[in-house]
mmCIF file of C-alpha atoms in Angstrom:
data_model
loop_
_atom_site.group_PDB
_atom_site.id
_atom_site.type_symbol
_atom_site.label_atom_id
_atom_site.label_comp_id
_atom_site.label_asym_id
_atom_site.label_seq_id
_atom_site.Cartn_x
_atom_site.Cartn_y
_atom_site.Cartn_z
ATOM 1 C CA MET F 1 0.054 -0.001 0.013
ATOM 2 C CA SER F 2 1.496 3.332 -1.080
ATOM 3 C CA GLU F 3 1.933 6.226 1.475
ATOM 4 C CA SER F 4 -0.816 8.201 -0.469
ATOM 5 C CA THR F 5 -3.363 5.490 0.226
ATOM 6 C CA GLN F 6 -2.409 4.582 3.829
ATOM 7 C CA LEU F 7 -5.387 4.416 6.099
ATOM 8 C CA GLU F 8 -5.742 7.020 8.680
ATOM 9 C CA PRO F 9 -5.911 5.712 12.237
ATOM 10 C CA PRO F 10 -9.451 4.784 13.036
ATOM 11 C CA VAL F 11 -11.396 7.368 15.226
ATOM 12 C CA PHE F 12 -13.098 4.559 17.146
ATOM 13 C CA ALA F 13 -9.717 3.607 18.769
ATOM 14 C CA GLN F 14 -10.395 6.339 21.195
ATOM 15 C CA ALA F 15 -12.227 5.734 24.440
ATOM 16 C CA THR F 16 -15.460 7.447 23.533
ATOM 17 C CA PRO F 17 -19.193 6.516 24.152
ATOM 18 C CA SER F 18 -21.235 4.408 21.628
ATOM 19 C CA VAL F 19 -23.027 6.531 19.147
ATOM 20 C CA LEU F 20 -25.559 3.755 18.461
ATOM 21 C CA HIS F 21 -26.251 3.425 22.043
ATOM 22 C CA GLN F 22 -26.782 7.054 22.503
ATOM 23 C CA LEU F 23 -29.052 7.386 19.675
ATOM 24 C CA ASN F 24 -31.074 4.512 20.881
ATOM 25 C CA LEU F 25 -31.543 6.049 24.288
ATOM 26 C CA CYS F 26 -32.501 9.311 22.625
ATOM 27 C CA ASN F 27 -35.133 7.391 20.674
ATOM 28 C CA ARG F 28 -36.601 5.834 23.791
ATOM 29 C CA ARG F 29 -36.732 9.030 25.666
ATOM 30 C CA LEU F 30 -38.356 10.816 22.700
ATOM 31 C CA GLU F 31 -41.046 8.136 22.244
ATOM 32 C CA ARG F 32 -42.071 8.418 25.921
ATOM 33 C CA LEU F 33 -42.088 12.287 25.698
ATOM 34 C CA LEU F 34 -44.017 12.728 22.563
ATOM 35 C CA HIS F 35 -46.779 10.292 23.588
ATOM 36 C CA ASN F 36 -47.086 12.139 26.883
ATOM 37 C CA LEU F 37 -46.311 15.622 25.646
ATOM 38 C CA ARG F 38 -49.448 17.398 26.872
ATOM 39 C CA ASN F 39 -48.692 16.263 30.420
ATOM 40 C CA GLU F 40 -45.106 17.412 30.498
ATOM 41 C CA HIS F 41 -44.232 20.313 32.814
ATOM 42 C CA ASN F 42 -40.954 21.135 31.067
ATOM 43 C CA ALA F 43 -41.474 19.946 27.467
ATOM 44 C CA GLU F 44 -39.092 22.509 25.879
ATOM 45 C CA GLY F 45 -36.264 21.732 28.308
ATOM 46 C CA GLU F 46 -36.735 17.864 27.743
ATOM 47 C CA ILE F 47 -36.800 18.151 24.073
ATOM 48 C CA ARG F 48 -33.783 20.505 23.852
ATOM 49 C CA ASP F 49 -32.040 17.936 26.173
ATOM 50 C CA ILE F 50 -32.785 15.066 23.816
ATOM 51 C CA ALA F 51 -31.766 17.277 20.832
ATOM 52 C CA GLY F 52 -28.453 18.048 22.573
ATOM 53 C CA ASP F 53 -27.675 14.424 22.968
ATOM 54 C CA VAL F 54 -28.362 13.814 19.226
ATOM 55 C CA ILE F 55 -26.057 16.551 18.331
ATOM 56 C CA ARG F 56 -23.320 15.125 20.748
ATOM 57 C CA ALA F 57 -23.799 11.581 19.197
ATOM 58 C CA VAL F 58 -23.120 13.043 15.691
ATOM 59 C CA GLU F 59 -20.250 14.964 16.955
ATOM 60 C CA ILE F 60 -18.648 11.870 18.437
ATOM 61 C CA ASN F 61 -18.654 10.220 14.957
ATOM 62 C CA PRO F 62 -20.805 11.520 12.181
ATOM 63 C CA ASP F 63 -20.143 8.356 9.949
ATOM 64 C CA VAL F 64 -21.487 6.018 12.627
ATOM 65 C CA ALA F 65 -24.441 8.237 13.174
ATOM 66 C CA LEU F 66 -25.233 8.087 9.562
ATOM 67 C CA ALA F 67 -24.623 4.326 9.316
ATOM 68 C CA CYS F 68 -27.121 3.796 11.981
ATOM 69 C CA ILE F 69 -29.705 5.105 9.509
ATOM 70 C CA PHE F 70 -28.650 3.170 6.452
ATOM 71 C CA LEU F 71 -28.376 -0.128 8.408
ATOM 72 C CA SER F 72 -31.669 0.409 10.237
ATOM 73 C CA GLN F 73 -30.103 0.159 13.704
ATOM 74 C CA ILE F 74 -32.294 2.666 15.503
ATOM 75 C CA ASN F 75 -34.989 0.751 17.328
ATOM 76 C CA GLY F 76 -38.538 1.744 18.045
ATOM 77 C CA THR F 77 -41.728 2.603 16.002
ATOM 78 C CA TYR F 78 -41.161 4.120 12.564
ATOM 79 C CA ALA F 79 -42.904 7.441 13.605
ATOM 80 C CA VAL F 80 -40.301 8.247 16.272
ATOM 81 C CA ARG F 81 -37.385 6.469 14.696
ATOM 82 C CA HIS F 82 -37.932 8.686 11.561
ATOM 83 C CA CYS F 83 -37.533 11.827 13.644
ATOM 84 C CA ILE F 84 -34.287 10.832 15.137
ATOM 85 C CA GLU F 85 -32.947 9.828 11.730
ATOM 86 C CA THR F 86 -34.065 13.170 10.287
ATOM 87 C CA ALA F 87 -32.438 14.978 13.245
ATOM 88 C CA VAL F 88 -29.162 13.150 12.586
ATOM 89 C CA VAL F 89 -29.089 14.135 8.831
ATOM 90 C CA THR F 90 -30.160 17.697 9.880
ATOM 91 C CA VAL F 91 -27.199 17.885 12.266
ATOM 92 C CA VAL F 92 -24.756 16.691 9.739
ATOM 93 C CA ILE F 93 -25.783 19.133 7.115
ATOM 94 C CA ALA F 94 -26.161 22.108 9.622
ATOM 95 C CA ARG F 95 -22.515 21.483 10.717
ATOM 96 C CA SER F 96 -21.420 21.402 7.012
ATOM 97 C CA MET F 97 -23.270 24.860 6.473
ATOM 98 C CA GLY F 98 -21.347 26.393 9.435
ATOM 99 C CA MET F 99 -24.704 26.920 11.421
ATOM 100 C CA ASN F 100 -24.008 28.254 14.960
ATOM 101 C CA PRO F 101 -24.770 25.898 17.948
ATOM 102 C CA ALA F 102 -27.978 27.715 19.008
ATOM 103 C CA SER F 103 -29.610 27.468 15.596
ATOM 104 C CA THR F 104 -28.326 23.790 15.263
ATOM 105 C CA LEU F 105 -29.994 22.983 18.512
ATOM 106 C CA THR F 106 -33.285 24.705 17.496
ATOM 107 C CA VAL F 107 -33.508 22.990 14.106
ATOM 108 C CA THR F 108 -32.621 19.598 15.767
ATOM 109 C CA ALA F 109 -35.419 20.104 18.180
ATOM 110 C CA ALA F 110 -37.777 21.028 15.297
ATOM 111 C CA ALA F 111 -36.801 17.606 13.604
ATOM 112 C CA LEU F 112 -37.698 15.674 16.708
ATOM 113 C CA THR F 113 -41.106 17.265 17.016
ATOM 114 C CA MET F 114 -42.136 17.871 13.523
ATOM 115 C CA ASN F 115 -44.779 15.222 13.354
ATOM 116 C CA VAL F 116 -46.119 15.183 16.787
ATOM 117 C CA GLY F 117 -49.552 16.487 15.568
ATOM 118 C CA MET F 118 -50.181 13.219 13.736
ATOM 119 C CA LEU F 119 -48.329 10.796 16.043
ATOM 120 C CA ARG F 120 -51.431 8.883 16.955
ATOM 121 C CA HIS F 121 -52.177 8.205 13.271
ATOM 122 C CA HIS F 122 -48.694 7.434 11.964
ATOM 123 C CA GLU F 123 -48.627 3.727 12.748
ATOM 124 C CA SER F 124 -52.048 2.998 11.244
ATOM 125 C CA PHE F 125 -50.892 4.796 8.161
ATOM 126 C CA GLN F 126 -47.733 2.788 8.047
ATOM 127 C CA ASN F 127 -49.717 -0.561 8.158
ATOM 128 C CA LYS F 128 -52.068 0.347 5.191
ATOM 129 C CA ASN F 129 -51.512 -1.540 1.941
ATOM 130 C CA THR F 130 -53.649 0.966 0.005
ATOM 131 C CA PRO F 131 -53.197 4.591 -0.714
ATOM 132 C CA LEU F 132 -54.419 7.115 1.969
ATOM 133 C CA ASP F 133 -58.076 8.166 1.531
ATOM 134 C CA SER F 134 -59.242 11.729 1.456
ATOM 135 C CA GLU F 135 -59.732 12.035 5.104
ATOM 136 C CA GLU F 136 -56.350 10.527 5.849
ATOM 137 C CA MET F 137 -54.640 12.879 3.399
ATOM 138 C CA ALA F 138 -56.423 15.761 5.208
ATOM 139 C CA ILE F 139 -54.737 14.739 8.415
ATOM 140 C CA VAL F 140 -51.370 14.598 6.636
ATOM 141 C CA ARG F 141 -51.752 18.094 5.226
ATOM 142 C CA ARG F 142 -52.933 19.439 8.632
ATOM 143 C CA HIS F 143 -50.136 17.870 10.734
ATOM 144 C CA PRO F 144 -47.604 20.660 10.409
ATOM 145 C CA ALA F 145 -49.997 23.285 11.877
ATOM 146 C CA GLU F 146 -51.369 20.826 14.487
ATOM 147 C CA SER F 147 -47.780 19.964 15.649
ATOM 148 C CA ALA F 148 -47.002 23.669 15.929
ATOM 149 C CA ASP F 149 -50.236 24.181 17.870
ATOM 150 C CA MET F 150 -49.342 21.437 20.280
ATOM 151 C CA LEU F 151 -45.772 22.794 20.825
ATOM 152 C CA ARG F 152 -47.282 26.224 21.498
ATOM 153 C CA ASP F 153 -49.793 24.606 23.986
ATOM 154 C CA VAL F 154 -46.873 23.146 26.098
ATOM 155 C CA GLY F 155 -45.141 26.409 26.353
ATOM 156 C CA ILE F 156 -42.698 26.406 23.419
ATOM 157 C CA ASP F 157 -42.560 29.947 21.993
ATOM 158 C CA ASP F 158 -39.336 29.776 19.957
ATOM 159 C CA ASP F 159 -40.275 31.357 16.769
ATOM 160 C CA ASP F 160 -37.597 29.536 14.743
ATOM 161 C CA TRP F 161 -38.540 26.254 16.145
ATOM 162 C CA ILE F 162 -42.150 26.777 15.467
ATOM 163 C CA SER F 163 -41.691 28.148 11.931
ATOM 164 C CA CYS F 164 -39.535 25.095 11.057
ATOM 165 C CA VAL F 165 -42.167 22.659 12.215
ATOM 166 C CA LEU F 166 -45.017 24.736 10.516
ATOM 167 C CA MET F 167 -43.226 25.083 7.184
ATOM 168 C CA HIS F 168 -41.349 21.764 6.841
ATOM 169 C CA HIS F 169 -43.715 20.624 4.009
ATOM 170 C CA GLU F 170 -43.953 24.020 2.261
ATOM 171 C CA ASN F 171 -42.136 24.490 -1.152
ATOM 172 C CA ASP F 172 -40.396 27.417 -2.666
ATOM 173 C CA GLU F 173 -42.897 27.959 -5.430
ATOM 174 C CA GLY F 174 -45.970 27.684 -3.065
ATOM 175 C CA SER F 175 -47.100 24.193 -3.831
ATOM 176 C CA GLY F 176 -46.605 22.691 -0.431
ATOM 177 C CA TYR F 177 -48.815 22.656 2.571
ATOM 178 C CA PRO F 178 -50.502 23.510 4.988
ATOM 179 C CA ALA F 179 -50.604 27.159 3.847
ATOM 180 C CA GLY F 180 -49.028 27.209 0.343
ATOM 181 C CA ILE F 181 -46.154 29.573 1.435
ATOM 182 C CA ALA F 182 -43.610 30.451 -1.055
ATOM 183 C CA SER F 183 -40.114 31.807 -0.868
ATOM 184 C CA PRO F 184 -38.609 34.070 0.480
ATOM 185 C CA GLU F 185 -40.970 33.361 3.298
ATOM 186 C CA VAL F 186 -39.933 29.698 3.644
ATOM 187 C CA THR F 187 -36.869 29.841 5.937
ATOM 188 C CA LEU F 188 -33.613 28.051 5.089
ATOM 189 C CA ASN F 189 -33.934 26.023 8.323
ATOM 190 C CA ALA F 190 -37.327 24.892 7.242
ATOM 191 C CA LYS F 191 -36.016 23.886 3.909
ATOM 192 C CA LEU F 192 -33.145 21.961 5.671
ATOM 193 C CA LEU F 193 -35.696 20.164 7.649
ATOM 194 C CA SER F 194 -37.836 19.348 4.709
ATOM 195 C CA PHE F 195 -34.926 17.909 2.722
ATOM 196 C CA ALA F 196 -33.631 15.826 5.564
ATOM 197 C CA ASP F 197 -37.274 14.696 6.263
ATOM 198 C CA ARG F 198 -37.939 13.556 2.634
ATOM 199 C CA TYR F 199 -34.537 11.979 2.269
ATOM 200 C CA CYS F 200 -34.757 9.890 5.359
ATOM 201 C CA ALA F 201 -38.402 8.869 4.482
ATOM 202 C CA GLN F 202 -36.927 7.282 1.326
ATOM 203 C CA VAL F 203 -33.724 5.524 2.625
ATOM 204 C CA SER F 204 -35.374 4.134 5.833
ATOM 205 C CA ALA F 205 -37.504 0.853 5.586
ATOM 206 C CA ARG F 206 -41.051 1.018 6.459
ATOM 207 C CA ASN F 207 -43.614 -1.583 7.220
ATOM 208 C CA TYR F 208 -45.194 -1.491 3.804
ATOM 209 C CA ARG F 209 -41.981 -1.110 1.545
ATOM 210 C CA LYS F 210 -38.274 -1.515 1.607
ATOM 211 C CA SER F 211 -35.803 1.321 1.627
ATOM 212 C CA ILE F 212 -34.493 3.059 -1.466
ATOM 213 C CA LEU F 213 -30.818 3.169 -2.223
ATOM 214 C CA PRO F 214 -29.184 6.425 -1.168
ATOM 215 C CA SER F 215 -28.104 7.392 -4.609
ATOM 216 C CA LEU F 216 -31.572 7.036 -5.948
ATOM 217 C CA ALA F 217 -33.065 8.852 -2.981
ATOM 218 C CA LEU F 218 -30.818 11.870 -3.458
ATOM 219 C CA ARG F 219 -31.370 11.921 -7.244
ATOM 220 C CA ASN F 220 -35.146 11.719 -6.649
ATOM 221 C CA LEU F 221 -34.970 14.885 -4.443
ATOM 222 C CA VAL F 222 -32.571 16.921 -6.461
ATOM 223 C CA GLU F 223 -34.329 16.247 -9.641
ATOM 224 C CA ASP F 224 -37.916 16.626 -8.393
ATOM 225 C CA LYS F 225 -39.457 19.405 -10.546
ATOM 226 C CA THR F 226 -42.739 19.480 -8.476
ATOM 227 C CA ALA F 227 -40.844 20.450 -5.297
ATOM 228 C CA PRO F 228 -37.514 22.079 -6.281
ATOM 229 C CA VAL F 229 -34.854 22.085 -3.478
ATOM 230 C CA ASP F 230 -32.679 24.953 -2.469
ATOM 231 C CA PRO F 231 -29.337 24.654 -4.573
ATOM 232 C CA GLN F 232 -27.230 25.472 -1.461
ATOM 233 C CA LEU F 233 -28.880 22.519 0.384
ATOM 234 C CA ALA F 234 -28.520 20.229 -2.662
ATOM 235 C CA ASP F 235 -24.862 20.982 -2.823
ATOM 236 C CA CYS F 236 -24.348 20.213 0.823
ATOM 237 C CA PHE F 237 -26.304 16.913 0.541
ATOM 238 C CA ARG F 238 -24.196 15.860 -2.409
ATOM 239 C CA ARG F 239 -21.008 16.792 -0.598
ATOM 240 C CA GLU F 240 -21.811 15.343 2.913
ATOM 241 C CA LEU F 241 -23.743 12.243 1.807
ATOM 242 C CA GLY F 242 -23.214 11.546 -1.825
ATOM 243 C CA ASP F 243 -24.290 8.350 -3.522
ATOM 244 C CA PHE F 244 -22.539 6.100 -1.028
ATOM 245 C CA PRO F 245 -22.779 7.366 2.578
ATOM 246 C CA PRO F 246 -21.420 5.388 5.596
ATOM 247 C CA GLY F 247 -23.568 2.264 6.076
ATOM 248 C CA CYS F 248 -24.330 1.840 2.386
ATOM 249 C CA LEU F 249 -23.705 -1.697 1.077
ATOM 250 C CA VAL F 250 -21.720 -1.756 -2.223
ATOM 251 C CA ARG F 251 -20.365 -4.076 -4.766
ATOM 252 C CA LEU F 252 -16.780 -3.453 -5.708
ATOM 253 C CA GLY F 253 -15.207 -3.651 -9.265
ATOM 254 C CA GLY F 254 -13.447 -7.024 -8.418
ATOM 255 C CA GLY F 255 -16.814 -8.620 -7.370
ATOM 256 C CA GLU F 256 -16.373 -8.067 -3.524
ATOM 257 C CA ILE F 257 -19.078 -6.892 -1.322
ATOM 258 C CA GLY F 258 -18.396 -4.362 1.360
ATOM 259 C CA VAL F 259 -19.953 -1.537 3.467
ATOM 260 C CA ILE F 260 -18.830 2.184 3.371
ATOM 261 C CA SER F 261 -17.193 2.910 6.719
ATOM 262 C CA ARG F 262 -15.824 6.361 6.426
ATOM 263 C CA ARG F 263 -16.538 9.434 4.215
ATOM 264 C CA GLN F 264 -13.030 10.810 4.718
ATOM 265 C CA GLY F 265 -11.101 7.628 5.688
ATOM 266 C CA CYS F 266 -8.421 7.916 2.903
ATOM 267 C CA SER F 267 -6.435 10.502 1.122
ATOM 268 C CA SER F 268 -9.045 10.780 -1.493
ATOM 269 C CA GLY F 269 -12.259 10.129 0.416
ATOM 270 C CA LEU F 270 -14.236 7.018 0.981
ATOM 271 C CA GLN F 271 -13.036 4.040 3.066
ATOM 272 C CA VAL F 272 -14.809 0.648 2.541
ATOM 273 C CA HIS F 273 -14.775 -2.538 4.661
ATOM 274 C CA THR F 274 -14.836 -5.644 2.498
ATOM 275 C CA LEU F 275 -17.245 -8.199 3.926
ATOM 276 C CA ARG F 276 -17.041 -10.867 1.169
ATOM 277 C CA ASP F 277 -14.405 -11.681 -1.345
ATOM 278 C CA ALA F 278 -14.932 -12.081 -5.137
ATOM 279 C CA ALA F 279 -15.890 -15.790 -4.510
ATOM 280 C CA GLY F 280 -18.497 -14.902 -2.035
ATOM 281 C CA ALA F 281 -16.742 -15.962 0.968
ATOM 282 C CA MET F 282 -17.113 -14.145 4.293
ATOM 283 C CA LEU F 283 -14.096 -12.136 5.582
ATOM 284 C CA SER F 284 -13.462 -12.140 9.223
ATOM 285 C CA PRO F 285 -12.558 -9.648 10.206
ATOM 286 C CA ALA F 286 -13.781 -7.384 7.483
ATOM 287 C CA GLN F 287 -10.957 -5.681 5.625
ATOM 288 C CA PRO F 288 -10.553 -1.902 5.491
ATOM 289 C CA ARG F 289 -9.600 -0.571 2.103
ATOM 290 C CA CYS F 290 -9.343 2.792 0.403
ATOM 291 C CA LEU F 291 -11.108 3.369 -2.797
ATOM 292 C CA ASP F 292 -7.903 4.975 -4.204
ATOM 293 C CA ASP F 293 -6.121 1.719 -3.435
ATOM 294 C CA GLY F 294 -5.048 0.476 -6.865
ATOM 295 C CA PRO F 295 -8.068 -0.226 -9.279
ATOM 296 C CA LEU F 296 -10.642 -0.430 -6.442
ATOM 297 C CA THR F 297 -13.898 1.128 -7.514
ATOM 298 C CA ILE F 298 -17.604 0.916 -6.607
ATOM 299 C CA THR F 299 -19.763 -0.502 -9.318
ATOM 300 C CA GLU F 300 -23.107 -0.277 -7.504
ATOM 301 C CA GLY F 301 -24.938 0.153 -4.273
ATOM 302 C CA LEU F 302 -26.826 -2.808 -2.922
ATOM 303 C CA THR F 303 -29.851 -3.515 -0.779
ATOM 304 C CA GLU F 304 -29.418 -5.869 2.275
ATOM 305 C CA ASP F 305 -31.117 -8.567 0.329
ATOM 306 C CA GLN F 306 -28.850 -8.169 -2.724
ATOM 307 C CA ALA F 307 -25.800 -8.078 -0.384
ATOM 308 C CA SER F 308 -27.005 -11.209 1.566
ATOM 309 C CA THR F 309 -24.580 -10.249 4.215
ATOM 310 C CA ARG F 310 -25.135 -9.993 7.889
ATOM 311 C CA PHE F 311 -22.802 -8.311 10.340
ATOM 312 C CA SER F 312 -22.869 -6.060 13.437
ATOM 313 C CA MET F 313 -21.942 -2.442 13.298
ATOM 314 C CA LYS F 314 -19.405 -3.003 16.115
ATOM 315 C CA GLN F 315 -17.489 -5.361 13.692
ATOM 316 C CA ILE F 316 -16.803 -2.317 11.442
ATOM 317 C CA TRP F 317 -16.726 0.713 13.721
ATOM 318 C CA GLY F 318 -15.757 -0.764 17.050
ATOM 319 C CA ALA F 319 -16.912 0.364 20.475
ATOM 320 C CA GLN F 320 -18.583 3.547 19.025
ATOM 321 C CA ALA F 321 -21.159 1.241 17.389
ATOM 322 C CA SER F 322 -21.759 -1.160 20.223
ATOM 323 C CA LEU F 323 -25.212 -1.629 21.587
#
């Protein structure tokens, strides 16, 4: 291996907390809080505390935090898990944009509470095998306003937080809901939350459908003419997530199957851990390699079924991905 392709020391060698464990704790705390929100005496403080813990988990190792999403490792009901996953992506992009800590905390709190107004309906919608009927669609279109009202009712009066929740389904040209607001009234933070929400909805598995590959999800959103995305945000998503984010399963040019482990693990970018060799044999331990190591290339992203490979996150990322 040449000096230019030498792997950097793995960040998980340090004695730091488990990102996966912390995100699962956040999920359990959020589930209890949202289902009992109207009875909370310090709702804002509790939500900001959970948001702070999500931010700290991402700061420990953003690659592990992202991999938790793509490998479906955050436990709990989809309705709450989706909010945690959206918050993780929101934090990654907010940090890339240089957002200040106070604003990052607020938009993360908004991600955690964006759907509280339809939480009681969410699971029944997930279990449907048919399209939503007109009454159910009306509930969906009302949920940003109902979520904002619930937050106000429990004492949250942060205008940025409320506006993010209220506008996270509005579009630049006025085609969104609940009010059909158009730019420049739609705030950048609301657009960030909207992008992260829609992205996570596509890459995360649900009861009624499998997840979509990250490359396709990103292309779907960036090329969507009915709901154009902010160019600044599109550039950030391409730069920070790209087609093959951490946790994405891939087939390599030589026929090996691996998982992306780090976005900046090598001199020119992505690091991959090879899980199966070209003949299909499992490798134990998985082998870390740089994509600039000789002719190594990614030929395609894979679903879990296509990869037919089971492994624990701890095998790849060490203690920072332990349960």
